[in-house]
Short mmCIF file of C-alpha atoms and ligand atoms in Angstrom, two decimals:
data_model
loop_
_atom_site.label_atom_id
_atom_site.label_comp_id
_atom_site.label_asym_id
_atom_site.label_seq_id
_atom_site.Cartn_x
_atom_site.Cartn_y
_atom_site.Cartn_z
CA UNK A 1 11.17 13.35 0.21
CA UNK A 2 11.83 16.92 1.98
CA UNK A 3 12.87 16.25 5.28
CA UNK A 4 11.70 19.78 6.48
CA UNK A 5 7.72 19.95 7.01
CA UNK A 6 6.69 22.85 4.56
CA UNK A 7 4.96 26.01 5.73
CA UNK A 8 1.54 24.62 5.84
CA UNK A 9 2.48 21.65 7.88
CA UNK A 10 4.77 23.52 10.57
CA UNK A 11 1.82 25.48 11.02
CA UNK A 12 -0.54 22.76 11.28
CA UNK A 13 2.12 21.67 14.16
CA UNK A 14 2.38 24.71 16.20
CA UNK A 15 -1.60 24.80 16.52
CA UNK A 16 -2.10 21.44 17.15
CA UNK A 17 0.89 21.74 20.31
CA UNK A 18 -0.83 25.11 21.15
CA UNK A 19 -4.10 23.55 21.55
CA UNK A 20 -2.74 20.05 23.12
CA UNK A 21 -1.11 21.84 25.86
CA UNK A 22 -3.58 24.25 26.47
CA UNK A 23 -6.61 22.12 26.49
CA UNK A 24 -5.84 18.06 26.57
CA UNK A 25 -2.68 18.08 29.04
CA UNK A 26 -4.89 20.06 32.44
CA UNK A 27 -7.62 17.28 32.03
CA UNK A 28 -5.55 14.40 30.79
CA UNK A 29 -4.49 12.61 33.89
CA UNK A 30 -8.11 12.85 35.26
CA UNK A 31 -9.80 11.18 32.35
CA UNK A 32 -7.09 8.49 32.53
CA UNK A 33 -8.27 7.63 36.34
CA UNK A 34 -12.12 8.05 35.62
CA UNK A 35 -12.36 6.32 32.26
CA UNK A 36 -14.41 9.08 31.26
CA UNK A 37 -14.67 9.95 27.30
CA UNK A 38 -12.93 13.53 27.14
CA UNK A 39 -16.04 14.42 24.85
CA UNK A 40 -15.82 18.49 25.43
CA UNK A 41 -11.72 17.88 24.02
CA UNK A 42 -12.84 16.07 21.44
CA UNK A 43 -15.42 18.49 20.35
CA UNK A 44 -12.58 21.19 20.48
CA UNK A 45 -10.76 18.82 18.32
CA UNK A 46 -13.27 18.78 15.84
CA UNK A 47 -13.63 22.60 15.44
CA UNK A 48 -10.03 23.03 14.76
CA UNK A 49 -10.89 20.00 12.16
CA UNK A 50 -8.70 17.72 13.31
CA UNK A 51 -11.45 14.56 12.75
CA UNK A 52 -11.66 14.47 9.26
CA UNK A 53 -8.25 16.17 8.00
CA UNK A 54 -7.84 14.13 4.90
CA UNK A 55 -11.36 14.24 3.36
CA UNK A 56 -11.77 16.46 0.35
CA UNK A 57 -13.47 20.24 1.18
CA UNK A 58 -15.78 19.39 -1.23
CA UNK A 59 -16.72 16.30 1.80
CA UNK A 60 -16.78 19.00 4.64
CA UNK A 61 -12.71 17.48 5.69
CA UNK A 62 -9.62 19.84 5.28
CA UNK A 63 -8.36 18.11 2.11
CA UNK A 64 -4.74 17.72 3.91
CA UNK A 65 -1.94 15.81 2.91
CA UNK A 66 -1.08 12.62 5.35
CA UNK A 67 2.40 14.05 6.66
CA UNK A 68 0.08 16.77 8.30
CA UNK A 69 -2.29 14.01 9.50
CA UNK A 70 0.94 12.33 11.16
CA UNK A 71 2.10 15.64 12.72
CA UNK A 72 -1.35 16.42 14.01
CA UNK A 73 -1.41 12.85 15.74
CA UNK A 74 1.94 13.02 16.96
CA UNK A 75 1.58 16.08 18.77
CA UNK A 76 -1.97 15.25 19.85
CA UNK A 77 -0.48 12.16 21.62
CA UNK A 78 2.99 13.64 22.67
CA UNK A 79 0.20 15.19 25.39
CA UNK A 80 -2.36 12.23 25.16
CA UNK A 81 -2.41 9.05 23.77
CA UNK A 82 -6.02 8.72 24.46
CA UNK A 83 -6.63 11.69 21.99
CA UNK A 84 -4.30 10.42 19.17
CA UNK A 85 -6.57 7.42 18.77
CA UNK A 86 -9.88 8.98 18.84
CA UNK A 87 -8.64 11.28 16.91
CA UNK A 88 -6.43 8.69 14.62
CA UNK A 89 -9.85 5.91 14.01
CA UNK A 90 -11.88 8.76 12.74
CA UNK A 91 -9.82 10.29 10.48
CA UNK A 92 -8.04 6.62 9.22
CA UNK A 93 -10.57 3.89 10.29
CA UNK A 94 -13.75 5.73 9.51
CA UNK A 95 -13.68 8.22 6.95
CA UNK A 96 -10.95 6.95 4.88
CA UNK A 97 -12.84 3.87 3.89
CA UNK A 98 -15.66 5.73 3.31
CA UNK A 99 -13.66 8.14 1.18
CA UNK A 100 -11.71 5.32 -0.78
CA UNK A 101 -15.01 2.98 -0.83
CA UNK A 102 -18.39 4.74 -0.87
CA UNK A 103 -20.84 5.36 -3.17
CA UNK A 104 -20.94 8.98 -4.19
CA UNK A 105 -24.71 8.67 -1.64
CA UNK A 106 -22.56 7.33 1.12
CA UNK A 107 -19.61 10.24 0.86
CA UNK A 108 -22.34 12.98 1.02
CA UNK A 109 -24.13 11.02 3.88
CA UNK A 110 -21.87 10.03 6.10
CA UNK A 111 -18.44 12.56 4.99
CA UNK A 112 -19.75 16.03 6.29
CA UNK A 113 -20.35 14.96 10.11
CA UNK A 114 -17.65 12.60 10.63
CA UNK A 115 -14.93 14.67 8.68
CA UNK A 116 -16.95 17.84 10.81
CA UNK A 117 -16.76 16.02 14.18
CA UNK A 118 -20.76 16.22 14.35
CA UNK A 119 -20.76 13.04 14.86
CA UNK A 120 -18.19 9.98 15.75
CA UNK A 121 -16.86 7.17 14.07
CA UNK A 122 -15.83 3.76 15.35
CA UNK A 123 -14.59 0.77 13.00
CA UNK A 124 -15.75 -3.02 13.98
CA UNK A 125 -13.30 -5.66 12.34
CA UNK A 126 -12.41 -7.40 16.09
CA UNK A 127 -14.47 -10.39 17.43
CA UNK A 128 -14.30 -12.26 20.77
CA UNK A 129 -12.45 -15.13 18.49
CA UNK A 130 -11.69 -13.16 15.58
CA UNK A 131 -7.95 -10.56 16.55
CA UNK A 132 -5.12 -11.10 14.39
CA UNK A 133 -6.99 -14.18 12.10
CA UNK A 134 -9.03 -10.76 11.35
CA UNK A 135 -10.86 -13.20 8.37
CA UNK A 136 -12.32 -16.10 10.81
CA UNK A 137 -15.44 -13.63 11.40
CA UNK A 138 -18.04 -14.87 12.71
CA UNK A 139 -20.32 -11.70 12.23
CA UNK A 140 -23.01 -12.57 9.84
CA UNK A 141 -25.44 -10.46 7.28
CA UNK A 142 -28.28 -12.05 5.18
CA UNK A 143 -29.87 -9.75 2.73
CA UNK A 144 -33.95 -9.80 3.30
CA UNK A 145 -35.17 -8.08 0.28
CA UNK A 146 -33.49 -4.21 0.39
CA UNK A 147 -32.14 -4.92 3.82
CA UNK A 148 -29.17 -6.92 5.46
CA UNK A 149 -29.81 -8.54 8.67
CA UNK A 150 -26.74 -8.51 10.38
CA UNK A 151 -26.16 -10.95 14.19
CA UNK A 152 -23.09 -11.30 15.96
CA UNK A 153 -21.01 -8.75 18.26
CA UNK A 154 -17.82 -6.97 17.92
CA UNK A 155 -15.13 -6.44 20.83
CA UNK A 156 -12.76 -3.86 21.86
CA UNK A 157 -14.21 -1.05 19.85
CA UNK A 158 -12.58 2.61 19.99
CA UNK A 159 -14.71 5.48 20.23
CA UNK A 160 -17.87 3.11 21.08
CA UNK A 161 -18.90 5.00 23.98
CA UNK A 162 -19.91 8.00 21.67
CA UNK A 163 -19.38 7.08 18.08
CA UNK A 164 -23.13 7.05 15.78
CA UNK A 165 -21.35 5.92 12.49
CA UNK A 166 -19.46 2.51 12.40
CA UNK A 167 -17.62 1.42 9.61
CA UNK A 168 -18.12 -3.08 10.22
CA UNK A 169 -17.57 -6.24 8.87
CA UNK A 170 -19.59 -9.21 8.45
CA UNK A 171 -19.61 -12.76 6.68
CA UNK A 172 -22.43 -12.22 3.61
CA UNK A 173 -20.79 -15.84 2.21
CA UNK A 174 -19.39 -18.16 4.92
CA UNK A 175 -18.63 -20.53 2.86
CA UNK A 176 -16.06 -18.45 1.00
CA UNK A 177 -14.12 -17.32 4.58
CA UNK A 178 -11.93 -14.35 4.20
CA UNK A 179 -13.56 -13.34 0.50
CA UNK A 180 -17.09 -14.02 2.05
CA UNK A 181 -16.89 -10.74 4.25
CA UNK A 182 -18.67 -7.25 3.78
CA UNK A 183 -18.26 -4.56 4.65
CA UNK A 184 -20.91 -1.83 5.93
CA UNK A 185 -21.89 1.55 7.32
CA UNK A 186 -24.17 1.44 10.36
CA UNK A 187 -25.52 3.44 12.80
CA UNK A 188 -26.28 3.37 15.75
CA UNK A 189 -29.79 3.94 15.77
CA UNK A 190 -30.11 1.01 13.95
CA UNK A 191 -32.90 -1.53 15.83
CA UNK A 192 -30.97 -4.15 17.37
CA UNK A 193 -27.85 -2.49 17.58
CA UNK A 194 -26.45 -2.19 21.47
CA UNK A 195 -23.32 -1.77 23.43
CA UNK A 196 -21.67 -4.25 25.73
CA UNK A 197 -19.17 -3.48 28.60
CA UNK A 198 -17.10 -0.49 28.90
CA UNK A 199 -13.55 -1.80 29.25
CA UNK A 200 -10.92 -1.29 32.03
CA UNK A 201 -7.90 -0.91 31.10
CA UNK A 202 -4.04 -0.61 31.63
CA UNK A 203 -3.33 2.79 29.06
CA UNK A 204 -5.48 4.65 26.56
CA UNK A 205 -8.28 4.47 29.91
CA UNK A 206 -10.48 7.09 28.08
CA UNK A 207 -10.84 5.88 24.78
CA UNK A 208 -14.05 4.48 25.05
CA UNK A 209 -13.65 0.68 24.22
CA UNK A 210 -16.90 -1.40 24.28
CA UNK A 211 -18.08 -3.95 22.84
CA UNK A 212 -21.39 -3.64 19.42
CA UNK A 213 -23.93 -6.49 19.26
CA UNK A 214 -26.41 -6.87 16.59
CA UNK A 215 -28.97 -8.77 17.62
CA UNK A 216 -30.77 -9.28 14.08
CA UNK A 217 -30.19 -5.43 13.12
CA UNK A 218 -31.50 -4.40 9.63
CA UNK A 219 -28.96 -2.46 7.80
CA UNK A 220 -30.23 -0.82 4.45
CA UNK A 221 -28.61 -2.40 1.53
CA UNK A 222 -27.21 0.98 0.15
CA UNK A 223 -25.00 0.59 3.34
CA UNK A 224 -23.19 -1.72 1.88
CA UNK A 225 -19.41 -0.30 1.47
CA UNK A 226 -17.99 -1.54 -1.80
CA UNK A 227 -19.05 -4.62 -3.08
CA UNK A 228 -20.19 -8.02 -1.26
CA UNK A 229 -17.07 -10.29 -0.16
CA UNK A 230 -14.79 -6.87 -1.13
CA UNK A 231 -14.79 -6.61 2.77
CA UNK A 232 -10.94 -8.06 3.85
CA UNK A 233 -9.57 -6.29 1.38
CA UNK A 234 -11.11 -2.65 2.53
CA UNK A 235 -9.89 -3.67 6.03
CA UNK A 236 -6.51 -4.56 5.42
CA UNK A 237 -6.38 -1.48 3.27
CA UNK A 238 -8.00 1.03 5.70
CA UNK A 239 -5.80 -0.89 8.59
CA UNK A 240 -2.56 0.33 6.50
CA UNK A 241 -3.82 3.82 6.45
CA UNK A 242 -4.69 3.33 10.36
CA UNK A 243 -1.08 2.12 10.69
CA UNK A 244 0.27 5.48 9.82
CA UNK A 245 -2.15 6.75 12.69
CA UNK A 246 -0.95 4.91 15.58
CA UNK A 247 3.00 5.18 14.09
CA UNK A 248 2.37 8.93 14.42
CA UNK A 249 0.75 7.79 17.85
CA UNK A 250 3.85 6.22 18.95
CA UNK A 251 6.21 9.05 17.93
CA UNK A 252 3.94 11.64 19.52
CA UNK A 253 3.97 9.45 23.24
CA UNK A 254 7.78 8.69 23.03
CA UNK A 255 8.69 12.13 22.20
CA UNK A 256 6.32 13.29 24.90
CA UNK A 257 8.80 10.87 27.34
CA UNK A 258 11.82 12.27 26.41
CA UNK A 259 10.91 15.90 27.16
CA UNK A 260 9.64 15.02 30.30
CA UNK A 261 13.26 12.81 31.11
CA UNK A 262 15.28 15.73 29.44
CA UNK A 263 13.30 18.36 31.83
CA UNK A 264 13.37 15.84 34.80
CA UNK A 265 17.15 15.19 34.56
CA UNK A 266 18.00 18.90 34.87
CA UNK A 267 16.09 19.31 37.88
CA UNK A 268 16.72 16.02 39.62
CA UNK A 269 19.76 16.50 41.76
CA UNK A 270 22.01 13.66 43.69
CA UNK A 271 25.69 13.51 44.68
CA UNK A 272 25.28 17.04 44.70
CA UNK A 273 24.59 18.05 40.83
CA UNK A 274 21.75 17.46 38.56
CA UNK A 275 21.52 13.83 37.61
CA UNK A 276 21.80 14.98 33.86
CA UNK A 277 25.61 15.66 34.38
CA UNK A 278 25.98 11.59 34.50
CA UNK A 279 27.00 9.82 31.53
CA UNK A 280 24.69 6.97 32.31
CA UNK A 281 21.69 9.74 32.30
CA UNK A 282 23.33 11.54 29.19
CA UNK A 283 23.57 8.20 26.80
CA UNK A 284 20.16 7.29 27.45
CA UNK A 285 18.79 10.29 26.72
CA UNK A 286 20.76 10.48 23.33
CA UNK A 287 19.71 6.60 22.87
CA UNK A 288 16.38 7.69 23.41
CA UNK A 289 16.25 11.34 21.28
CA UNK A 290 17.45 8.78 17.96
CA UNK A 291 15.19 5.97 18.38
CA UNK A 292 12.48 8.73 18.43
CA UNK A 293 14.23 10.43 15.28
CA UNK A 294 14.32 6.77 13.68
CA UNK A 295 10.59 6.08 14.40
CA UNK A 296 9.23 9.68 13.29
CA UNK A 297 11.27 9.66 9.71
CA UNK A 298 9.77 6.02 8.68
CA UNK A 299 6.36 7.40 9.83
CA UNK A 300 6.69 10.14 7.71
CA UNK A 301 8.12 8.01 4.82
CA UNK A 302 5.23 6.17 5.19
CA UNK A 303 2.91 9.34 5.12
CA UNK A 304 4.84 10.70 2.28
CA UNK A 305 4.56 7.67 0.20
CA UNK A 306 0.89 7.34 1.02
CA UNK A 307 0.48 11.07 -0.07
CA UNK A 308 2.36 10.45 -3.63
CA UNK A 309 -0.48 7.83 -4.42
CA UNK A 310 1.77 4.81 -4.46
CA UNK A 311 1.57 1.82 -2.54
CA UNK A 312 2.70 1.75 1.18
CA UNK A 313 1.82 -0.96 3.08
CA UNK A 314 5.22 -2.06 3.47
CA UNK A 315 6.15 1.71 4.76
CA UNK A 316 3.50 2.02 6.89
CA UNK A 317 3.91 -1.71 8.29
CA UNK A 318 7.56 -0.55 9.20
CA UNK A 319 7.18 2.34 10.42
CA UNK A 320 4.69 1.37 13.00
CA UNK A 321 6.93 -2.00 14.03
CA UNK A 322 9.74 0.60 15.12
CA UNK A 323 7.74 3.14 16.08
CA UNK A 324 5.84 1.19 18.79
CA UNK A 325 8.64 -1.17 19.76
CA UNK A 326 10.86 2.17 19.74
CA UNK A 327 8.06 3.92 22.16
CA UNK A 328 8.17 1.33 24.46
CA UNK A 329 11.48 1.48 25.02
CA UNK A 330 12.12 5.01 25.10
CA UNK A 331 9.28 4.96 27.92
CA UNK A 332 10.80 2.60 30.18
CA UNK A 333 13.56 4.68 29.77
CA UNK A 334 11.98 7.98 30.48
CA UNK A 335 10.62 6.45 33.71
CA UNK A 336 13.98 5.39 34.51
CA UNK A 337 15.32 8.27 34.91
CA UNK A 338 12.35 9.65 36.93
CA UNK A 339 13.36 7.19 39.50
CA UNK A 340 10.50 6.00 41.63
CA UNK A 341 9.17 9.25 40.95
CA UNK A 342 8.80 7.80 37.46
CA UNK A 343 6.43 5.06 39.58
CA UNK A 344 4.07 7.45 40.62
CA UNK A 345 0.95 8.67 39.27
CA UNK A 346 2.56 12.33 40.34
CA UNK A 347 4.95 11.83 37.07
CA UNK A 348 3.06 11.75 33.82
CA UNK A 349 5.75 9.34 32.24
CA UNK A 350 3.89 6.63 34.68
CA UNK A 351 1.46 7.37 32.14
CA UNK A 352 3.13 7.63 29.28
CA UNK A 353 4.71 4.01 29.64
CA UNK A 354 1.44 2.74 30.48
CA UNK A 355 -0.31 4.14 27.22
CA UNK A 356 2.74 2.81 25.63
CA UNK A 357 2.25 -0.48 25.41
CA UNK A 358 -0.94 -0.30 23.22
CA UNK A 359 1.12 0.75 20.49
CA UNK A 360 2.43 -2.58 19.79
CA UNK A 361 -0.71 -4.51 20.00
CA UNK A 362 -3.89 -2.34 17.85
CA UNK A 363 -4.04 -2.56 14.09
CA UNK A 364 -1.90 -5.16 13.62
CA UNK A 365 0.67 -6.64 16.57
CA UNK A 366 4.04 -6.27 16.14
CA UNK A 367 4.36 -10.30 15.03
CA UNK A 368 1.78 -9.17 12.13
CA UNK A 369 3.79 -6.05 11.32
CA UNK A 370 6.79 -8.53 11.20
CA UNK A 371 4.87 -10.38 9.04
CA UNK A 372 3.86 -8.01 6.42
CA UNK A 373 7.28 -6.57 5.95
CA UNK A 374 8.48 -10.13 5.58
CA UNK A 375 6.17 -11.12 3.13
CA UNK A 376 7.02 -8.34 0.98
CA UNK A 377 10.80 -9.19 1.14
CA UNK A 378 10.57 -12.95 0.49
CA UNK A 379 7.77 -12.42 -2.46
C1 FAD B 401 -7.34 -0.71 23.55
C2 FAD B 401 -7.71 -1.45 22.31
C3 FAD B 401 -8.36 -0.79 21.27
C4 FAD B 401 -8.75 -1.49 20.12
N1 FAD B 401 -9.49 -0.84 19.15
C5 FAD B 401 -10.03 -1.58 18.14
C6 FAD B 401 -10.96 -0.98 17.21
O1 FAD B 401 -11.29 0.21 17.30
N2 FAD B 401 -11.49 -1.78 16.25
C7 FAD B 401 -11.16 -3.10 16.12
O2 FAD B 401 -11.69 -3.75 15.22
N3 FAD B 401 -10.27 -3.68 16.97
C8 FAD B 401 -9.72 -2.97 17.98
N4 FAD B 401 -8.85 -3.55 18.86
C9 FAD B 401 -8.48 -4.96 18.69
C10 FAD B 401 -7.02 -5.15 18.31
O3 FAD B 401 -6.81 -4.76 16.99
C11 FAD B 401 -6.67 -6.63 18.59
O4 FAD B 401 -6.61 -6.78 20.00
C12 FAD B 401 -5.38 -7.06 17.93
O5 FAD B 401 -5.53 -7.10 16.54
C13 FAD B 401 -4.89 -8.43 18.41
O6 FAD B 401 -5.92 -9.37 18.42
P1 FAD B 401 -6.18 -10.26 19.74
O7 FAD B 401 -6.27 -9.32 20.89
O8 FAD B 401 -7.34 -11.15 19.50
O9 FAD B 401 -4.85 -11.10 19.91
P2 FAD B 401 -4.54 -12.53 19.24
O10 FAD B 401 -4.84 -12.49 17.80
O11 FAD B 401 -5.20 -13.58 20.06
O12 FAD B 401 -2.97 -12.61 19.43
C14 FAD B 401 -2.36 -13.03 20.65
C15 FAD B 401 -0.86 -13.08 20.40
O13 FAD B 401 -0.55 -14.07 19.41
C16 FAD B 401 0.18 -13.48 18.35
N5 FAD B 401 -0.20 -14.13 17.10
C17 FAD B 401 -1.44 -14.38 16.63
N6 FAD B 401 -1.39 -14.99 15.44
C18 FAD B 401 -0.07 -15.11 15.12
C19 FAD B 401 0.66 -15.62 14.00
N7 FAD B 401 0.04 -16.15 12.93
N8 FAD B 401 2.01 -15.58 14.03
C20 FAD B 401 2.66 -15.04 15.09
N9 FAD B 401 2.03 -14.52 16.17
C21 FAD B 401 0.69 -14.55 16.18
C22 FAD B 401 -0.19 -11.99 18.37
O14 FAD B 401 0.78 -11.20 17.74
C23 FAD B 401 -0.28 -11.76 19.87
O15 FAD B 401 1.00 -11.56 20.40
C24 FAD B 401 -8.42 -2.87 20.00
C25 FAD B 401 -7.75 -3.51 21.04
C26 FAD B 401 -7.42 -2.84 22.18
C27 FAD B 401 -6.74 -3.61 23.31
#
């Protein structure tokens, strides 16, 4: 593994900060107190084709390689984590498993506007009861002839508010529990497909979480995304994919922190000199600049690993554990230092630590990223 990103990657980097600072970071703090979807950012995302950046050309994606994926998160989110994971479920929860999964139909379909940015994704595996015991669904789909029929509802959904393509899961076999569930493709056009409540919450406030309830909607069988009862095992693969994502997430928000502390510190003066001439200032910043360093090279072990075609749950498992738990604390530490500044909505490390906290609870909670490293050591 090269430590250095190559050309192509550093390049991918310096547009994607370009852009972030130029476009997301003027409107960011506004969309976080209105809730509102950034859709006109996200739209700009999409023409630099940042949406689909690992789908083949041949797909309408940029045929990249996941390190630049990671870097294009990180410094998405290093602005805005509400960016990284719009940006991070249709690139990993959306159009990978359609990549990995599809029928060669379903790529051509479904590929060219999500990978484009013509049109959203969203990916429906939650369930009021259903959160970590991801396989107690309750979500079920009957086939009727060349149609499924699917009832049931979906909670906490990213993108929701203006995603037309969801990637969902459903029981086709309740009897057989976790090997029972499907997988499909749905839009929503479909009849009897509708949103529930837009939720308020304490970071990520413009991601667009909502709730999907099918209320006996007909899904054409060729939706069906791999085979019946193949679904668990195309969620827990797309969720180690999606893993990398909100790593690259938490590396991009934590790093964001510690620029702002570094910046802050220099500025900030008491006792008559900047409070960055303290040692107490100094060793927190240098605790916080290696926990970043620690969290960015597993995510990017992970990425690498996942780009040589090899197995990487356990990677990308790890490198989100540290990177979120790592995030967090470099946050708290970033606001710190801001002082009750740092409690204000005037400093955007109030934000930062709020958005932080996300990272250690979607696609897997920390307990679960505990457990899949575990299970791989004690096999
Ligand atoms: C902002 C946001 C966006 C989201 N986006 C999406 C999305 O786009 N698509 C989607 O499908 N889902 C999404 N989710 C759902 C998210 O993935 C779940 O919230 C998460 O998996 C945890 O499930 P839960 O909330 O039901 O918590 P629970 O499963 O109820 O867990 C509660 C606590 O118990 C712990 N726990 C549970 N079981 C065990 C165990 N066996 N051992 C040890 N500890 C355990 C958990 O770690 C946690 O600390 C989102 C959630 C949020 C808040």
């Amino acid at each position: 593994m090269d430590f250095n990103l190559n050309e192509q990657q550093e390049m991918i980097r310096t547009m994607v900060r370009e852009f972030a600072e130029k476009e997301i970071k003027p409107i960011a703090m506004k969309h976080d107190e209105s809730m509102e979807f950034p859709i006109e950012t996200v739209k700009m995302m999409a023409g630099l084709g940042l949406m689909g950046m690992m789908v083949p050309p041949e797909y309408g994606g940029g045929g990249t390689d996941p390190v630049s994926y990671s870097v294009a998160v990180e410094e998405v989110s290093r602005v805005d984590a509400s960016h990284g994971v719009i940006m991070s479920v249709n690139n990993s929860l959306v159009c990978y498993p359609i990549l990995a999964f599809g029928t060669e139909e379903q790529k051509k379909k479904y590929l060219p506007d999500l990978a484009s940015g013509a049109k959203l994704g969203g990916f429906g595996l939650t369930e009021p009861n259903a959160g970590t015991d991801a396989g107690s669904q309750k979500t079920t789909a009957v086939k009727d002839g060349d149609e499924y029929v699917i009832t049931g509802s979906k909670t906490f959904i990213t993108n929701a508010c203006a995603a037309e393509t969801f990637v969902i899961f459903a029981m086709t076999d309740i009897e057989a529990g976790a090997r029972g569930i499907s997988a499909f493709i749905i839009e929503n056009s479909y009849p009897g497909f509708s949103l529930g409540k837009y939720e308020d919450k304490l970071g990520i406030r413009c991601s667009g979480q909502q709730e999907l309830f099918f209320d006996e909607m007909r899904v054409p069988a060729e939706n069906l995304l791999g085979e019946e009862g193949q679904g668990f095992k195309i969620a827990m693969a797309t969720l180690d994919g999606g893993r990398i994502g909100i790593a690259s997430q938490a590396v991009g928000i934590a790093q964001g922190a510690l620029d702002e502390a570094i910046e802050y510190s220099k500025q900030r003066e008491q006792f008559g000199k900047p409070i960055a001439a303290f040692q107490a200032i100094q060793w927190m910043i240098a605790d916080m600049a290696a926990q970043v360093d620690a969290a960015r090279l597993l995510t990017r072990r992970a990425a690498f690993v996942k780009g040589e075609g090899k197995r990487y749950s356990y990677e990308a498992a790890m490198a989100k554990l540290v990177a979120s738990e790592n995030c967090m604390w470099v946050c708290d530490k970033a606001l710190q230092i801001h002082g009750g500044y740092g409690y204000t909505k005037e400093y955007v490390v109030e934000r930062f630590f709020r958005d932080a906290k996300i990272t250690q609870i979607y696609e897997g909670t920390s307990e679960v990223q505990r457990m899949v490293i575990s299970s791989t050591l004690l096999r």
